[in-house]
mmCIF file of C-alpha atoms in Angstrom:
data_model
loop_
_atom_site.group_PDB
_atom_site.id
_atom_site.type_symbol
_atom_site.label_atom_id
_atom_site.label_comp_id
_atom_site.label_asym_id
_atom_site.label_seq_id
_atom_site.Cartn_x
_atom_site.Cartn_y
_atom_site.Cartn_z
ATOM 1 C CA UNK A 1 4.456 -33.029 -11.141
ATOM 2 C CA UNK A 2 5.471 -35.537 -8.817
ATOM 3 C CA UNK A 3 2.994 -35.563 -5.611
ATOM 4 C CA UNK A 4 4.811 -32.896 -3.380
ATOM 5 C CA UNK A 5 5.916 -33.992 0.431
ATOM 6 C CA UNK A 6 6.855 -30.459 2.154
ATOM 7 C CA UNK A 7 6.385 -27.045 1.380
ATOM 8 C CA UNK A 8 5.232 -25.614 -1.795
ATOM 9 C CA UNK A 9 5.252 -22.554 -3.897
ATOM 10 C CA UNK A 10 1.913 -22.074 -5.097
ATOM 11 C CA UNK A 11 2.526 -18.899 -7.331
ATOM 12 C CA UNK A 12 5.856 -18.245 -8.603
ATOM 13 C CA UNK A 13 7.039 -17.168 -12.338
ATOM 14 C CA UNK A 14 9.587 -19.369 -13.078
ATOM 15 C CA UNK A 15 9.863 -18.248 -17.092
ATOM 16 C CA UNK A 16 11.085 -14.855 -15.791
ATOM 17 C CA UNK A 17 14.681 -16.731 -15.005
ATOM 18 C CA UNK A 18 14.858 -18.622 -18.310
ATOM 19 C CA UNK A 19 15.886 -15.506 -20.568
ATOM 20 C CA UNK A 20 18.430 -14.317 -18.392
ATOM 21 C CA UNK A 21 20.264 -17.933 -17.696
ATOM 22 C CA UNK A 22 18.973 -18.085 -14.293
ATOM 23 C CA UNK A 23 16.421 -20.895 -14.076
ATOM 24 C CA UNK A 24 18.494 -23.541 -12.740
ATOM 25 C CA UNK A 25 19.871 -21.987 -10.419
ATOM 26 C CA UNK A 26 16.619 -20.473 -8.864
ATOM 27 C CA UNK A 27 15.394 -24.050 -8.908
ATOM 28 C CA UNK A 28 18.381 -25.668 -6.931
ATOM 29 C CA UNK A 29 18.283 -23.178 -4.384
ATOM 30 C CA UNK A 30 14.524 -23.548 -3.849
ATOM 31 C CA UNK A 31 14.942 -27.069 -3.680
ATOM 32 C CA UNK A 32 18.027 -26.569 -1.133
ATOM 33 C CA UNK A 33 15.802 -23.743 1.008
ATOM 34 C CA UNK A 34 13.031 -27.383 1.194
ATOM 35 C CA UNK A 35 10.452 -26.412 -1.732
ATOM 36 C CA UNK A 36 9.202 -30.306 -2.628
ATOM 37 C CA UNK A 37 7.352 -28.841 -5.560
ATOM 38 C CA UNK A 38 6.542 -25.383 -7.518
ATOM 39 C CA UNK A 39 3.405 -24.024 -9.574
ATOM 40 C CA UNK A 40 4.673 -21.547 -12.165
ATOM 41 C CA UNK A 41 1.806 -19.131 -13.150
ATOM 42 C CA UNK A 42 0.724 -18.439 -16.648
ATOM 43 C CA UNK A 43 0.070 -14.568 -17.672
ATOM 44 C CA UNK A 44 0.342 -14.526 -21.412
ATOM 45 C CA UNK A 45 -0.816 -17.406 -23.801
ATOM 46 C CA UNK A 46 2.271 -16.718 -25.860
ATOM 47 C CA UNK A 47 4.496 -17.692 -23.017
ATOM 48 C CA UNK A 48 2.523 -21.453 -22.174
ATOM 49 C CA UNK A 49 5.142 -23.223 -24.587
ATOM 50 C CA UNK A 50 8.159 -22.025 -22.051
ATOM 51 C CA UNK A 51 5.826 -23.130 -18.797
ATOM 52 C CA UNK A 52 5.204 -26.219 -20.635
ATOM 53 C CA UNK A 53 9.112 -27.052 -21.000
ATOM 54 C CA UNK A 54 9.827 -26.130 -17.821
ATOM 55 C CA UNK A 55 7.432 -28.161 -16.171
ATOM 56 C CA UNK A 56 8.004 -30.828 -18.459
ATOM 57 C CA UNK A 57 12.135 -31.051 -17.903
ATOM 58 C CA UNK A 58 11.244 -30.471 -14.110
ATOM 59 C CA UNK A 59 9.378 -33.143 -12.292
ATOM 60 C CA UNK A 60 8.402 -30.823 -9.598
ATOM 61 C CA UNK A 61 7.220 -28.227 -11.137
ATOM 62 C CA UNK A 62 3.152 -27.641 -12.325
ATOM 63 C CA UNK A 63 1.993 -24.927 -14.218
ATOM 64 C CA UNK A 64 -1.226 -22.609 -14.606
ATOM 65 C CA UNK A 65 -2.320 -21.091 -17.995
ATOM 66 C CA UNK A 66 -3.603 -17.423 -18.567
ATOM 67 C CA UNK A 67 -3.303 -14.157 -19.015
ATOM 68 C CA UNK A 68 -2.738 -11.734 -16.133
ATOM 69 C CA UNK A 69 -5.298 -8.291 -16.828
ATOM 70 C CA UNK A 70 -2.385 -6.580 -17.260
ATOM 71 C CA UNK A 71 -2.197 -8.528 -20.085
ATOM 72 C CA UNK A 72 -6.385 -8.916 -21.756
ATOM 73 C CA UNK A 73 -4.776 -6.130 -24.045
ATOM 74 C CA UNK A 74 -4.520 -8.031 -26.803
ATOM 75 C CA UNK A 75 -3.911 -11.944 -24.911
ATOM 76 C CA UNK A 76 -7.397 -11.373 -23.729
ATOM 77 C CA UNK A 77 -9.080 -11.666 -27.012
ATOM 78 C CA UNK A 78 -6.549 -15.145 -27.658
ATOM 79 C CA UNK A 79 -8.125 -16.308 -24.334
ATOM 80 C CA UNK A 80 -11.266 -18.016 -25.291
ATOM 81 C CA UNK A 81 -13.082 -20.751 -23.391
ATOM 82 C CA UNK A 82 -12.463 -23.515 -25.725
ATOM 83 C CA UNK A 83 -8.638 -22.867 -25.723
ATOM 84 C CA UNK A 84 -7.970 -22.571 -22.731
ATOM 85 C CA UNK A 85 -10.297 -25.825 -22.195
ATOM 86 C CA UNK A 86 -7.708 -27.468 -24.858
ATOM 87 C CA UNK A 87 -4.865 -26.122 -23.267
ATOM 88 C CA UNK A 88 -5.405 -27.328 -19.371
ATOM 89 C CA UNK A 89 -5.605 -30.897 -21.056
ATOM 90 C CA UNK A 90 -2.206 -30.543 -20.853
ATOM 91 C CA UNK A 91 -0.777 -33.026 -17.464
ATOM 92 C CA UNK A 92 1.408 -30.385 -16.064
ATOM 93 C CA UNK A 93 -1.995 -28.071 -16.110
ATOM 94 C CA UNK A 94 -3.354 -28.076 -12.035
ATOM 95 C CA UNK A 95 -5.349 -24.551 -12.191
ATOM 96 C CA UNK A 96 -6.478 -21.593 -14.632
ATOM 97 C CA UNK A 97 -5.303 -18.066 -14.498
ATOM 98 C CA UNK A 98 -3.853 -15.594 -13.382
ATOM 99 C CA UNK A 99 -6.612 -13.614 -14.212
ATOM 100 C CA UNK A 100 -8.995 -11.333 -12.634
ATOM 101 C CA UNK A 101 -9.140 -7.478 -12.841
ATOM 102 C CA UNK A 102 -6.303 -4.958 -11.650
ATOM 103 C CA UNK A 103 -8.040 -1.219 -11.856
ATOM 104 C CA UNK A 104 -4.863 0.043 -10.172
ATOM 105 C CA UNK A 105 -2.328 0.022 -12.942
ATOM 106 C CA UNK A 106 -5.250 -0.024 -15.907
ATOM 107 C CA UNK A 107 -2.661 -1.460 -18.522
ATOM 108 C CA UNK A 108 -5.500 -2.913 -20.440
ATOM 109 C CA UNK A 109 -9.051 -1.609 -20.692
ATOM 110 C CA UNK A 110 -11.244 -2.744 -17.783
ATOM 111 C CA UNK A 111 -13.670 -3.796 -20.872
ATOM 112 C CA UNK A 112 -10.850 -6.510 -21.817
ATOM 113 C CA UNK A 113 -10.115 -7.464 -18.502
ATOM 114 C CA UNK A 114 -13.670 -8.025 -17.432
ATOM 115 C CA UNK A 115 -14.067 -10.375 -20.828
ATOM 116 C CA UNK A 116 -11.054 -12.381 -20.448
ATOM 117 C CA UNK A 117 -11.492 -13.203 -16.637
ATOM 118 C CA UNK A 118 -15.143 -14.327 -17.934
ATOM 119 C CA UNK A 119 -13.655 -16.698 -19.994
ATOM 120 C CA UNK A 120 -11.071 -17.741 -17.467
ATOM 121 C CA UNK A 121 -14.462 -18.499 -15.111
ATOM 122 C CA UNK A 122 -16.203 -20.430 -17.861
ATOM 123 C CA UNK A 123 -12.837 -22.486 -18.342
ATOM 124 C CA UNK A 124 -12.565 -23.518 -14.755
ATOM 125 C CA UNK A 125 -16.365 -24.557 -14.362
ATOM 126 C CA UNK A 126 -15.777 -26.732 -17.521
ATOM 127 C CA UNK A 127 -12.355 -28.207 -16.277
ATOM 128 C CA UNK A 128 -13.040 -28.321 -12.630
ATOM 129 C CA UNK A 129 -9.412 -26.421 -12.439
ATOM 130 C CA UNK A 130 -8.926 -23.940 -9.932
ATOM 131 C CA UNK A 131 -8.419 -20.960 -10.715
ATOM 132 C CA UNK A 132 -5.911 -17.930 -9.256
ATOM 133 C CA UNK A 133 -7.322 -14.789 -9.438
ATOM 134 C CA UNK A 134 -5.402 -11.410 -9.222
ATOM 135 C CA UNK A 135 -7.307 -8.010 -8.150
ATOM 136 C CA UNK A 136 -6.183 -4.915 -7.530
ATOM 137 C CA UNK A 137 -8.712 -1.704 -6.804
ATOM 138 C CA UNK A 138 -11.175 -3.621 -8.754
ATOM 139 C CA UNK A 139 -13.303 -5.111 -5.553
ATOM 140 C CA UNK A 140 -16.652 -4.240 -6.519
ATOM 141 C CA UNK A 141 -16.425 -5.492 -9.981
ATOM 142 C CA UNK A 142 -14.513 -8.875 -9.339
ATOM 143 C CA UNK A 143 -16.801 -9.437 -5.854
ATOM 144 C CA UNK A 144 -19.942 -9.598 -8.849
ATOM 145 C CA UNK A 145 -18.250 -11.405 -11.039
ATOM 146 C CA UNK A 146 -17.225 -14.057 -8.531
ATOM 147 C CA UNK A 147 -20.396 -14.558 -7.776
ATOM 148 C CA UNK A 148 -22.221 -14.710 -11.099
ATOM 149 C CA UNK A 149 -19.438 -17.245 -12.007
ATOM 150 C CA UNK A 150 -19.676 -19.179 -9.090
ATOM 151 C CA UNK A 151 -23.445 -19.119 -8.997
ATOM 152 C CA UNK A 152 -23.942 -22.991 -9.940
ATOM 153 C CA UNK A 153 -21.079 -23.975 -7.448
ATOM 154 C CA UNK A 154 -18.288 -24.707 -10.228
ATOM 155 C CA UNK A 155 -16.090 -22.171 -9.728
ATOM 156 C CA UNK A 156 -13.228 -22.011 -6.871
ATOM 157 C CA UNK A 157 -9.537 -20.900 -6.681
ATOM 158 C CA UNK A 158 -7.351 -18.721 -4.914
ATOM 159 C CA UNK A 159 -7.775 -15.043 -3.870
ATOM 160 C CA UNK A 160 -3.977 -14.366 -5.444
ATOM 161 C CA UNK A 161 -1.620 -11.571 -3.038
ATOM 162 C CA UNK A 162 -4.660 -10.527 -1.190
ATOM 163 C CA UNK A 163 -4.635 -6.734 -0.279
ATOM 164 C CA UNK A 164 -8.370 -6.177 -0.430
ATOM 165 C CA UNK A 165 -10.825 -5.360 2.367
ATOM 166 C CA UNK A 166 -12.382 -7.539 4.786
ATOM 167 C CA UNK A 167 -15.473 -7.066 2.366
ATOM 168 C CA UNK A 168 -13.794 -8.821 -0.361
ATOM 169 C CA UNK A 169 -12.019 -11.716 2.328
ATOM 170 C CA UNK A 170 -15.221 -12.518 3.643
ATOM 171 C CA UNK A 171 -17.241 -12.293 -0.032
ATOM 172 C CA UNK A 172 -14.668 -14.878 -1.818
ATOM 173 C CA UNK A 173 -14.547 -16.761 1.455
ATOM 174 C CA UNK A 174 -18.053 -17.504 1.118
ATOM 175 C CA UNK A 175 -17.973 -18.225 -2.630
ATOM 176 C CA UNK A 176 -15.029 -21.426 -1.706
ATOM 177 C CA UNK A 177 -11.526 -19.216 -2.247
ATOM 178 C CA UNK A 178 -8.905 -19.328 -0.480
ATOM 179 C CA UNK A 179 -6.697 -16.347 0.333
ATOM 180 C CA UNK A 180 -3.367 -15.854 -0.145
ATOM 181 C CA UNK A 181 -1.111 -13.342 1.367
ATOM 182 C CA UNK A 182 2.453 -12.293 -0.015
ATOM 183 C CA UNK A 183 5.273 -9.709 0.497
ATOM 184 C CA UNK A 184 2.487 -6.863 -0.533
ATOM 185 C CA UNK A 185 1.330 -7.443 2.996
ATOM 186 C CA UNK A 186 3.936 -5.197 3.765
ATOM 187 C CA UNK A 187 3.552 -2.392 1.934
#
């Protein structure tokens, strides 16, 4: 990605517009609205190779890698430390996830979810990546494991659509995150 001068999209999922013929025409008209440069957000292993061409054929574009927890059932198990390690090698690769927990929708078991955004944590403390986390009715759970992951200072990321409580804003404040707030604001 070429080093951005104006505003960026930090979280968008540019391999939805690929199957339907749509991708370069989302891309000039972001570029036309004054995006300088795009992150593209991994949520399934089995879709890195499309993120990977995308960002590669697009200067301005950077990717994540991941698996959303809607996803931990069965990219979860795929999701190991040591691949995703190999994977962020990659020079498109600026942060790890989205992962996290989402307790709302339960489309995976919380079991799978909890073990996949462990190994998303050990990723990012052996990378120094950030990472983007996505929770959803899951505060307790994710405020503890934020800060068992983050308890030698290694971990930090993103707070992804942020529609928690203050107790969670102020708890991943303190660990390093940063917060991000989207359309859901206005639900």
């Amino acid at each position: 990605m070429t080093t951005p001068t104006g505003l960026i999209d930090s979280h968008c999922h540019l391999d939805y517009f690929v199957e339907d013929g749509t991708l370069d025409d989302v891309l000039a008209r972001a570029r036309a609205a004054g995006l300088s440069g795009m992150v593209t957000i991994g949520t399934r292993l089995s879709a890195d190779a499309q993120l990977a061409d995308i960002a590669t054929r697009h200067r301005d574009v950077a990717r994540t890698i991941g698996v959303h927890p809607h996803n931990a059932d069965p990219d979860g198990a795929e999701a190991t430390p040591d691949r995703l390690v190999a994977m962020a090698e990659a020079p498109s690769v600026i942060g790890i996830g989205e992962t996290g927990l989402d307790y709302f929708y339960d489309r995976s078991p919380r079991d799978l979810q909890r073990r996949s955004f462990e190994a998303h944590m050990e990723a990012c403390r052996r990378t120094g990546l950030p990472m983007v986390v996505h929770t959803r009715d899951a505060e307790d759970d994710t405020i503890a494991m934020l800060r068992e992951g983050a308890a030698d200072g290694r971990l930090r990321g993103v707070i992804h659509c942020f529609s928690g409580t203050r107790k969670l804003a102020e708890e991943s404040l303190a660990l390093g995150f940063f917060l991000s707030f989207s359309g859901i604001a206005t639900f």
